[in-house]
Amino acid sequence: MAIAGRWLVEELEKRGGHHNEYADIVYGTVVKANPLQIQISEKITLNAAFLVLGRNVVDHKENIILDGSTKEITLKQGLKADDKVAMFRLDGGQQFYVFEKLSDEALKDENS
């Protein structure tokens, strides 16, 4: 095992608990876009205070090269009601990092 890997295992062992308590992938559905609310179970809906949004789920600008010229474009990737999302439940479960919208194909695989 590499030195960094050994150090990480030792730190986790010192801390105790089960490895699933450190991070999980959680799926949810956007209930409301503004203010943002994502439902992860019948009883749990997360609001913006618990959510960290990744670049793939927000509108953002990108530079592209088109016909030899650099152009700035805006990618409209913001979340909308009924979007299905994947999130990492971060350490302790108090924050969720929303990293991706799920495609219809991914949803079929998840429900299989």
Short mmCIF file of N, CA, C and O in Angstrom, two decimals:
data_model
loop_
_atom_site.label_atom_id
_atom_site.label_comp_id
_atom_site.label_asym_id
_atom_site.label_seq_id
_atom_site.Cartn_x
_atom_site.Cartn_y
_atom_site.Cartn_z
N MET A 1 0.85 -1.17 0.00
CA MET A 1 0.00 0.00 0.00
C MET A 1 0.90 1.24 0.00
O MET A 1 1.87 1.30 0.72
N ALA A 2 0.53 2.22 -0.79
CA ALA A 2 1.30 3.46 -0.86
C ALA A 2 1.26 4.17 0.48
O ALA A 2 0.35 3.99 1.27
N ILE A 3 2.24 4.99 0.72
CA ILE A 3 2.34 5.71 1.99
C ILE A 3 1.09 6.56 2.24
O ILE A 3 0.55 6.55 3.35
N ALA A 4 0.64 7.28 1.24
CA ALA A 4 -0.56 8.12 1.42
C ALA A 4 -1.77 7.26 1.74
O ALA A 4 -2.59 7.61 2.59
N GLY A 5 -1.91 6.12 1.07
CA GLY A 5 -3.03 5.22 1.33
C GLY A 5 -2.99 4.67 2.73
O GLY A 5 -4.01 4.57 3.42
N ARG A 6 -1.82 4.30 3.19
CA ARG A 6 -1.65 3.78 4.55
C ARG A 6 -2.02 4.86 5.57
O ARG A 6 -2.71 4.60 6.55
N TRP A 7 -1.56 6.09 5.34
CA TRP A 7 -1.89 7.19 6.24
C TRP A 7 -3.39 7.39 6.32
O TRP A 7 -3.95 7.54 7.41
N LEU A 8 -4.08 7.36 5.18
CA LEU A 8 -5.53 7.56 5.16
C LEU A 8 -6.23 6.45 5.94
O LEU A 8 -7.10 6.72 6.77
N VAL A 9 -5.85 5.22 5.73
CA VAL A 9 -6.46 4.10 6.46
C VAL A 9 -6.23 4.27 7.96
O VAL A 9 -7.15 4.09 8.77
N GLU A 10 -5.03 4.65 8.35
CA GLU A 10 -4.74 4.86 9.77
C GLU A 10 -5.59 5.97 10.37
O GLU A 10 -6.12 5.84 11.48
N GLU A 11 -5.76 7.05 9.63
CA GLU A 11 -6.58 8.16 10.12
C GLU A 11 -8.04 7.74 10.28
O GLU A 11 -8.69 8.08 11.27
N LEU A 12 -8.55 6.99 9.33
CA LEU A 12 -9.94 6.52 9.42
C LEU A 12 -10.11 5.55 10.58
O LEU A 12 -11.13 5.58 11.28
N GLU A 13 -9.13 4.69 10.79
CA GLU A 13 -9.21 3.74 11.90
C GLU A 13 -9.18 4.48 13.24
O GLU A 13 -9.89 4.11 14.17
N LYS A 14 -8.37 5.54 13.35
CA LYS A 14 -8.32 6.32 14.58
C LYS A 14 -9.67 6.96 14.86
O LYS A 14 -10.11 7.04 15.99
N ARG A 15 -10.29 7.43 13.82
CA ARG A 15 -11.57 8.12 13.96
C ARG A 15 -12.67 7.17 14.35
O ARG A 15 -13.59 7.52 15.06
N GLY A 16 -12.61 5.95 13.83
CA GLY A 16 -13.64 4.96 14.14
C GLY A 16 -14.85 5.12 13.25
O GLY A 16 -14.90 5.95 12.35
N GLY A 17 -15.85 4.31 13.51
CA GLY A 17 -17.06 4.37 12.70
C GLY A 17 -16.93 3.52 11.46
O GLY A 17 -15.89 2.92 11.18
N HIS A 18 -17.98 3.47 10.71
CA HIS A 18 -18.05 2.68 9.48
C HIS A 18 -17.70 3.57 8.30
O HIS A 18 -18.02 4.76 8.28
N HIS A 19 -17.07 2.99 7.27
CA HIS A 19 -16.65 3.79 6.11
C HIS A 19 -17.82 4.47 5.42
O HIS A 19 -17.67 5.51 4.81
N ASN A 20 -19.03 3.92 5.51
CA ASN A 20 -20.19 4.55 4.89
C ASN A 20 -20.58 5.84 5.58
O ASN A 20 -21.37 6.61 5.04
N GLU A 21 -20.06 6.09 6.76
CA GLU A 21 -20.38 7.33 7.47
C GLU A 21 -19.57 8.51 6.94
O GLU A 21 -19.83 9.64 7.30
N TYR A 22 -18.58 8.26 6.09
CA TYR A 22 -17.73 9.34 5.59
C TYR A 22 -18.30 10.00 4.34
O TYR A 22 -18.24 11.20 4.21
N ALA A 23 -18.82 9.23 3.43
CA ALA A 23 -19.43 9.79 2.22
C ALA A 23 -20.28 8.72 1.56
O ALA A 23 -19.92 7.55 1.56
N ASP A 24 -21.40 9.12 1.02
CA ASP A 24 -22.31 8.23 0.30
C ASP A 24 -22.79 8.96 -0.95
O ASP A 24 -22.82 10.18 -0.98
N ILE A 25 -23.24 8.19 -1.92
CA ILE A 25 -23.94 8.79 -3.06
C ILE A 25 -25.42 8.70 -2.73
O ILE A 25 -25.94 7.66 -2.34
N VAL A 26 -26.09 9.83 -2.88
CA VAL A 26 -27.52 9.95 -2.58
C VAL A 26 -28.20 10.50 -3.82
O VAL A 26 -27.64 11.36 -4.51
N TYR A 27 -29.40 10.02 -4.10
CA TYR A 27 -30.16 10.51 -5.24
C TYR A 27 -31.34 11.31 -4.74
O TYR A 27 -31.90 11.02 -3.67
N GLY A 28 -31.71 12.33 -5.49
CA GLY A 28 -32.83 13.16 -5.08
C GLY A 28 -33.55 13.76 -6.26
O GLY A 28 -33.12 13.62 -7.41
N THR A 29 -34.64 14.44 -5.96
CA THR A 29 -35.45 15.12 -6.96
C THR A 29 -35.62 16.57 -6.55
O THR A 29 -35.97 16.85 -5.40
N VAL A 30 -35.37 17.48 -7.50
CA VAL A 30 -35.55 18.90 -7.22
C VAL A 30 -37.05 19.16 -7.08
O VAL A 30 -37.82 18.88 -8.00
N VAL A 31 -37.44 19.66 -5.93
CA VAL A 31 -38.84 19.98 -5.66
C VAL A 31 -39.12 21.41 -6.10
O VAL A 31 -40.16 21.72 -6.66
N LYS A 32 -38.14 22.27 -5.83
CA LYS A 32 -38.29 23.69 -6.12
C LYS A 32 -36.91 24.24 -6.46
O LYS A 32 -35.93 23.91 -5.81
N ALA A 33 -36.85 25.09 -7.50
CA ALA A 33 -35.56 25.62 -7.93
C ALA A 33 -35.16 26.87 -7.16
O ALA A 33 -33.98 27.10 -6.92
N ASN A 34 -36.13 27.70 -6.77
CA ASN A 34 -35.80 28.94 -6.09
C ASN A 34 -36.84 29.25 -5.03
O ASN A 34 -37.96 29.59 -5.39
N PRO A 35 -36.51 29.13 -3.75
CA PRO A 35 -35.24 28.65 -3.22
C PRO A 35 -35.10 27.14 -3.43
O PRO A 35 -36.10 26.41 -3.42
N LEU A 36 -33.87 26.71 -3.62
CA LEU A 36 -33.60 25.32 -3.97
C LEU A 36 -34.01 24.36 -2.85
O LEU A 36 -33.65 24.56 -1.69
N GLN A 37 -34.75 23.32 -3.24
CA GLN A 37 -35.13 22.25 -2.33
C GLN A 37 -35.02 20.93 -3.09
O GLN A 37 -35.53 20.82 -4.21
N ILE A 38 -34.35 19.95 -2.48
CA ILE A 38 -34.17 18.64 -3.09
C ILE A 38 -34.67 17.58 -2.13
O ILE A 38 -34.22 17.50 -0.98
N GLN A 39 -35.61 16.77 -2.59
CA GLN A 39 -36.18 15.71 -1.77
C GLN A 39 -35.36 14.43 -1.95
O GLN A 39 -35.10 14.01 -3.08
N ILE A 40 -34.95 13.82 -0.83
CA ILE A 40 -34.16 12.60 -0.90
C ILE A 40 -34.91 11.39 -0.35
O ILE A 40 -34.47 10.26 -0.52
N SER A 41 -36.03 11.63 0.32
CA SER A 41 -36.89 10.55 0.79
C SER A 41 -38.27 11.14 1.03
O SER A 41 -38.45 12.36 0.93
N GLU A 42 -39.22 10.29 1.37
CA GLU A 42 -40.58 10.80 1.64
C GLU A 42 -40.58 11.84 2.73
O GLU A 42 -41.37 12.78 2.70
N LYS A 43 -39.69 11.68 3.70
CA LYS A 43 -39.70 12.55 4.87
C LYS A 43 -38.62 13.61 4.89
O LYS A 43 -38.64 14.49 5.74
N ILE A 44 -37.66 13.54 3.97
CA ILE A 44 -36.52 14.46 4.04
C ILE A 44 -36.40 15.29 2.76
O ILE A 44 -36.22 14.75 1.67
N THR A 45 -36.50 16.60 2.92
CA THR A 45 -36.26 17.55 1.84
C THR A 45 -35.17 18.50 2.31
O THR A 45 -35.27 19.09 3.37
N LEU A 46 -34.12 18.60 1.51
CA LEU A 46 -32.98 19.45 1.85
C LEU A 46 -33.16 20.84 1.26
O LEU A 46 -33.60 20.99 0.12
N ASN A 47 -32.81 21.87 2.04
CA ASN A 47 -32.84 23.23 1.50
C ASN A 47 -31.41 23.68 1.20
O ASN A 47 -30.45 22.95 1.46
N ALA A 48 -31.28 24.88 0.68
CA ALA A 48 -29.98 25.38 0.22
C ALA A 48 -28.91 25.37 1.30
O ALA A 48 -27.72 25.23 0.99
N ALA A 49 -29.28 25.47 2.56
CA ALA A 49 -28.29 25.49 3.64
C ALA A 49 -27.51 24.17 3.71
O ALA A 49 -26.39 24.15 4.20
N PHE A 50 -28.08 23.09 3.19
CA PHE A 50 -27.43 21.78 3.25
C PHE A 50 -26.78 21.39 1.93
O PHE A 50 -26.21 20.31 1.83
N LEU A 51 -26.88 22.24 0.91
CA LEU A 51 -26.47 21.87 -0.44
C LEU A 51 -25.27 22.69 -0.92
O LEU A 51 -25.21 23.90 -0.72
N VAL A 52 -24.33 22.00 -1.55
CA VAL A 52 -23.21 22.63 -2.24
C VAL A 52 -23.36 22.22 -3.70
O VAL A 52 -23.48 21.03 -4.01
N LEU A 53 -23.40 23.19 -4.60
CA LEU A 53 -23.66 22.90 -6.01
C LEU A 53 -22.38 22.85 -6.83
O LEU A 53 -21.57 23.78 -6.77
N GLY A 54 -22.23 21.78 -7.58
CA GLY A 54 -21.10 21.65 -8.49
C GLY A 54 -21.36 22.40 -9.79
O GLY A 54 -22.47 22.81 -10.10
N ARG A 55 -20.33 22.54 -10.55
CA ARG A 55 -20.37 23.30 -11.81
C ARG A 55 -21.36 22.71 -12.81
O ARG A 55 -21.94 23.43 -13.61
N ASN A 56 -21.57 21.40 -12.78
CA ASN A 56 -22.46 20.76 -13.76
C ASN A 56 -23.94 21.01 -13.50
O ASN A 56 -24.77 20.61 -14.30
N VAL A 57 -24.27 21.65 -12.39
CA VAL A 57 -25.69 21.86 -12.07
C VAL A 57 -26.04 23.33 -11.89
O VAL A 57 -27.06 23.67 -11.32
N VAL A 58 -25.17 24.20 -12.37
CA VAL A 58 -25.43 25.64 -12.32
C VAL A 58 -25.13 26.24 -13.70
O VAL A 58 -24.34 25.71 -14.46
N ASP A 59 -25.78 27.36 -14.00
CA ASP A 59 -25.44 28.09 -15.21
C ASP A 59 -24.02 28.64 -15.03
O ASP A 59 -23.68 29.15 -13.95
N HIS A 60 -23.22 28.52 -16.06
CA HIS A 60 -21.86 29.07 -15.97
C HIS A 60 -21.32 29.38 -17.36
O HIS A 60 -21.84 28.92 -18.36
N LYS A 61 -20.28 30.19 -17.37
CA LYS A 61 -19.66 30.61 -18.63
C LYS A 61 -18.46 29.73 -18.94
O LYS A 61 -17.76 29.28 -18.05
N GLU A 62 -18.26 29.49 -20.23
CA GLU A 62 -17.11 28.73 -20.73
C GLU A 62 -16.55 29.46 -21.93
O GLU A 62 -17.29 30.11 -22.68
N ASN A 63 -15.26 29.35 -22.12
CA ASN A 63 -14.62 29.87 -23.33
C ASN A 63 -14.43 28.71 -24.30
O ASN A 63 -13.97 27.64 -23.90
N ILE A 64 -14.82 28.95 -25.55
CA ILE A 64 -14.62 27.94 -26.59
C ILE A 64 -13.89 28.60 -27.76
O ILE A 64 -13.92 29.81 -27.92
N ILE A 65 -13.24 27.78 -28.55
CA ILE A 65 -12.60 28.28 -29.76
C ILE A 65 -13.46 27.86 -30.94
O ILE A 65 -13.73 26.68 -31.14
N LEU A 66 -13.90 28.86 -31.69
CA LEU A 66 -14.78 28.64 -32.84
C LEU A 66 -14.22 29.41 -34.02
O LEU A 66 -14.05 30.62 -33.94
N ASP A 67 -13.89 28.69 -35.06
CA ASP A 67 -13.29 29.32 -36.26
C ASP A 67 -12.05 30.14 -35.91
O ASP A 67 -11.85 31.24 -36.42
N GLY A 68 -11.25 29.61 -34.99
CA GLY A 68 -10.00 30.27 -34.63
C GLY A 68 -10.14 31.42 -33.64
O GLY A 68 -9.15 32.01 -33.24
N SER A 69 -11.37 31.74 -33.25
CA SER A 69 -11.59 32.83 -32.29
C SER A 69 -12.13 32.27 -30.98
O SER A 69 -12.92 31.34 -30.98
N THR A 70 -11.71 32.89 -29.90
CA THR A 70 -12.23 32.48 -28.59
C THR A 70 -13.53 33.21 -28.33
O THR A 70 -13.61 34.44 -28.47
N LYS A 71 -14.55 32.46 -28.00
CA LYS A 71 -15.87 33.01 -27.71
C LYS A 71 -16.27 32.58 -26.30
O LYS A 71 -15.94 31.49 -25.85
N GLU A 72 -16.99 33.44 -25.62
CA GLU A 72 -17.53 33.08 -24.32
C GLU A 72 -18.99 32.71 -24.50
O GLU A 72 -19.76 33.45 -25.10
N ILE A 73 -19.35 31.54 -23.98
CA ILE A 73 -20.74 31.09 -24.05
C ILE A 73 -21.23 30.82 -22.63
O ILE A 73 -20.45 30.61 -21.71
N THR A 74 -22.54 30.87 -22.47
CA THR A 74 -23.14 30.54 -21.19
C THR A 74 -23.84 29.20 -21.33
O THR A 74 -24.68 29.01 -22.22
N LEU A 75 -23.48 28.27 -20.46
CA LEU A 75 -24.13 26.96 -20.42
C LEU A 75 -25.26 27.04 -19.41
O LEU A 75 -25.03 27.32 -18.23
N LYS A 76 -26.46 26.80 -19.86
CA LYS A 76 -27.65 26.86 -19.01
C LYS A 76 -27.88 25.48 -18.42
O LYS A 76 -28.54 24.64 -19.01
N GLN A 77 -27.29 25.23 -17.26
CA GLN A 77 -27.39 23.92 -16.63
C GLN A 77 -28.00 23.99 -15.24
O GLN A 77 -27.90 23.05 -14.47
N GLY A 78 -28.63 25.11 -14.93
CA GLY A 78 -29.23 25.27 -13.60
C GLY A 78 -30.32 24.24 -13.35
O GLY A 78 -30.93 23.70 -14.28
N LEU A 79 -30.56 23.96 -12.09
CA LEU A 79 -31.55 22.96 -11.70
C LEU A 79 -32.96 23.51 -11.85
O LEU A 79 -33.21 24.70 -11.62
N LYS A 80 -33.86 22.60 -12.24
CA LYS A 80 -35.28 22.93 -12.38
C LYS A 80 -36.09 21.90 -11.62
O LYS A 80 -35.62 20.80 -11.37
N ALA A 81 -37.32 22.27 -11.28
CA ALA A 81 -38.21 21.33 -10.61
C ALA A 81 -38.29 20.04 -11.41
O ALA A 81 -38.31 20.07 -12.65
N ASP A 82 -38.29 18.92 -10.73
CA ASP A 82 -38.39 17.56 -11.28
C ASP A 82 -37.07 17.02 -11.82
O ASP A 82 -37.03 15.86 -12.24
N ASP A 83 -35.99 17.82 -11.83
CA ASP A 83 -34.69 17.27 -12.21
C ASP A 83 -34.30 16.21 -11.18
O ASP A 83 -34.49 16.40 -9.97
N LYS A 84 -33.74 15.12 -11.66
CA LYS A 84 -33.19 14.08 -10.79
C LYS A 84 -31.70 14.34 -10.67
O LYS A 84 -31.04 14.61 -11.67
N VAL A 85 -31.17 14.26 -9.45
CA VAL A 85 -29.77 14.60 -9.23
C VAL A 85 -29.06 13.52 -8.42
O VAL A 85 -29.68 12.75 -7.69
N ALA A 86 -27.73 13.51 -8.58
CA ALA A 86 -26.86 12.66 -7.76
C ALA A 86 -26.04 13.58 -6.89
O ALA A 86 -25.58 14.65 -7.31
N MET A 87 -25.86 13.15 -5.62
CA MET A 87 -25.15 13.97 -4.64
C MET A 87 -24.23 13.08 -3.82
O MET A 87 -24.52 11.90 -3.63
N PHE A 88 -23.17 13.67 -3.32
CA PHE A 88 -22.36 13.03 -2.30
C PHE A 88 -22.83 13.55 -0.96
O PHE A 88 -22.93 14.76 -0.76
N ARG A 89 -23.15 12.63 -0.06
CA ARG A 89 -23.42 13.03 1.32
C ARG A 89 -22.06 13.17 1.97
O ARG A 89 -21.31 12.22 2.07
N LEU A 90 -21.74 14.37 2.35
CA LEU A 90 -20.41 14.64 2.88
C LEU A 90 -20.32 14.24 4.34
O LEU A 90 -21.32 13.98 5.00
N ASP A 91 -19.12 14.22 4.81
CA ASP A 91 -18.77 13.79 6.17
C ASP A 91 -19.78 14.30 7.19
O ASP A 91 -20.01 15.49 7.31
N GLY A 92 -20.39 13.39 7.91
CA GLY A 92 -21.33 13.74 8.95
C GLY A 92 -22.76 13.92 8.47
O GLY A 92 -23.67 14.05 9.27
N GLY A 93 -22.97 13.96 7.18
CA GLY A 93 -24.33 14.06 6.64
C GLY A 93 -24.97 15.43 6.73
O GLY A 93 -26.16 15.58 6.49
N GLN A 94 -24.19 16.45 7.07
CA GLN A 94 -24.76 17.79 7.20
C GLN A 94 -24.69 18.61 5.91
O GLN A 94 -25.31 19.66 5.83
N GLN A 95 -23.95 18.12 4.94
CA GLN A 95 -23.83 18.81 3.65
C GLN A 95 -23.93 17.78 2.55
O GLN A 95 -23.49 16.63 2.71
N PHE A 96 -24.50 18.20 1.43
CA PHE A 96 -24.65 17.34 0.27
C PHE A 96 -24.10 18.09 -0.94
O PHE A 96 -24.51 19.22 -1.20
N TYR A 97 -23.15 17.47 -1.65
CA TYR A 97 -22.55 18.06 -2.84
C TYR A 97 -23.30 17.54 -4.06
O TYR A 97 -23.23 16.35 -4.37
N VAL A 98 -24.06 18.42 -4.71
CA VAL A 98 -24.83 18.05 -5.89
C VAL A 98 -23.90 18.13 -7.08
O VAL A 98 -23.45 19.21 -7.45
N PHE A 99 -23.59 16.97 -7.67
CA PHE A 99 -22.57 16.98 -8.71
C PHE A 99 -23.09 16.67 -10.11
O PHE A 99 -22.38 16.92 -11.07
N GLU A 100 -24.31 16.18 -10.25
CA GLU A 100 -24.76 15.79 -11.59
C GLU A 100 -26.26 15.67 -11.66
O GLU A 100 -26.92 15.27 -10.71
N LYS A 101 -26.80 16.07 -12.83
CA LYS A 101 -28.19 15.74 -13.16
C LYS A 101 -28.17 14.34 -13.75
O LYS A 101 -27.23 13.97 -14.45
N LEU A 102 -29.20 13.59 -13.48
CA LEU A 102 -29.27 12.23 -14.01
C LEU A 102 -30.06 12.21 -15.31
O LEU A 102 -31.11 12.83 -15.43
N SER A 103 -29.53 11.45 -16.26
CA SER A 103 -30.20 11.30 -17.54
C SER A 103 -31.29 10.24 -17.42
O SER A 103 -31.34 9.47 -16.46
N ASP A 104 -32.15 10.17 -18.40
CA ASP A 104 -33.19 9.13 -18.42
C ASP A 104 -32.54 7.75 -18.42
O ASP A 104 -33.04 6.83 -17.78
N GLU A 105 -31.41 7.59 -19.11
CA GLU A 105 -30.71 6.30 -19.15
C GLU A 105 -30.21 5.91 -17.76
O GLU A 105 -30.34 4.78 -17.34
N ALA A 106 -29.65 6.87 -17.05
CA ALA A 106 -29.15 6.59 -15.70
C ALA A 106 -30.30 6.21 -14.78
O ALA A 106 -30.16 5.32 -13.95
N LEU A 107 -31.44 6.84 -14.96
CA LEU A 107 -32.60 6.52 -14.12
C LEU A 107 -33.09 5.12 -14.40
O LEU A 107 -33.48 4.39 -13.49
N LYS A 108 -33.06 4.69 -15.67
CA LYS A 108 -33.47 3.32 -16.00
C LYS A 108 -32.55 2.33 -15.31
O LYS A 108 -33.00 1.35 -14.74
N ASP A 109 -31.23 2.59 -15.35
CA ASP A 109 -30.26 1.70 -14.71
C ASP A 109 -30.49 1.66 -13.20
O ASP A 109 -30.40 0.62 -12.57
N GLU A 110 -30.78 2.82 -12.60
CA GLU A 110 -30.96 2.89 -11.15
C GLU A 110 -32.22 2.14 -10.71
O GLU A 110 -32.24 1.54 -9.64
N ASN A 111 -33.24 2.14 -11.53
CA ASN A 111 -34.51 1.49 -11.17
C ASN A 111 -34.59 0.03 -11.59
O ASN A 111 -35.57 -0.63 -11.33
N SER A 112 -33.55 -0.48 -12.24
CA SER A 112 -33.55 -1.87 -12.71
C SER A 112 -33.32 -2.83 -11.58
O SER A 112 -32.72 -2.57 -10.60
#
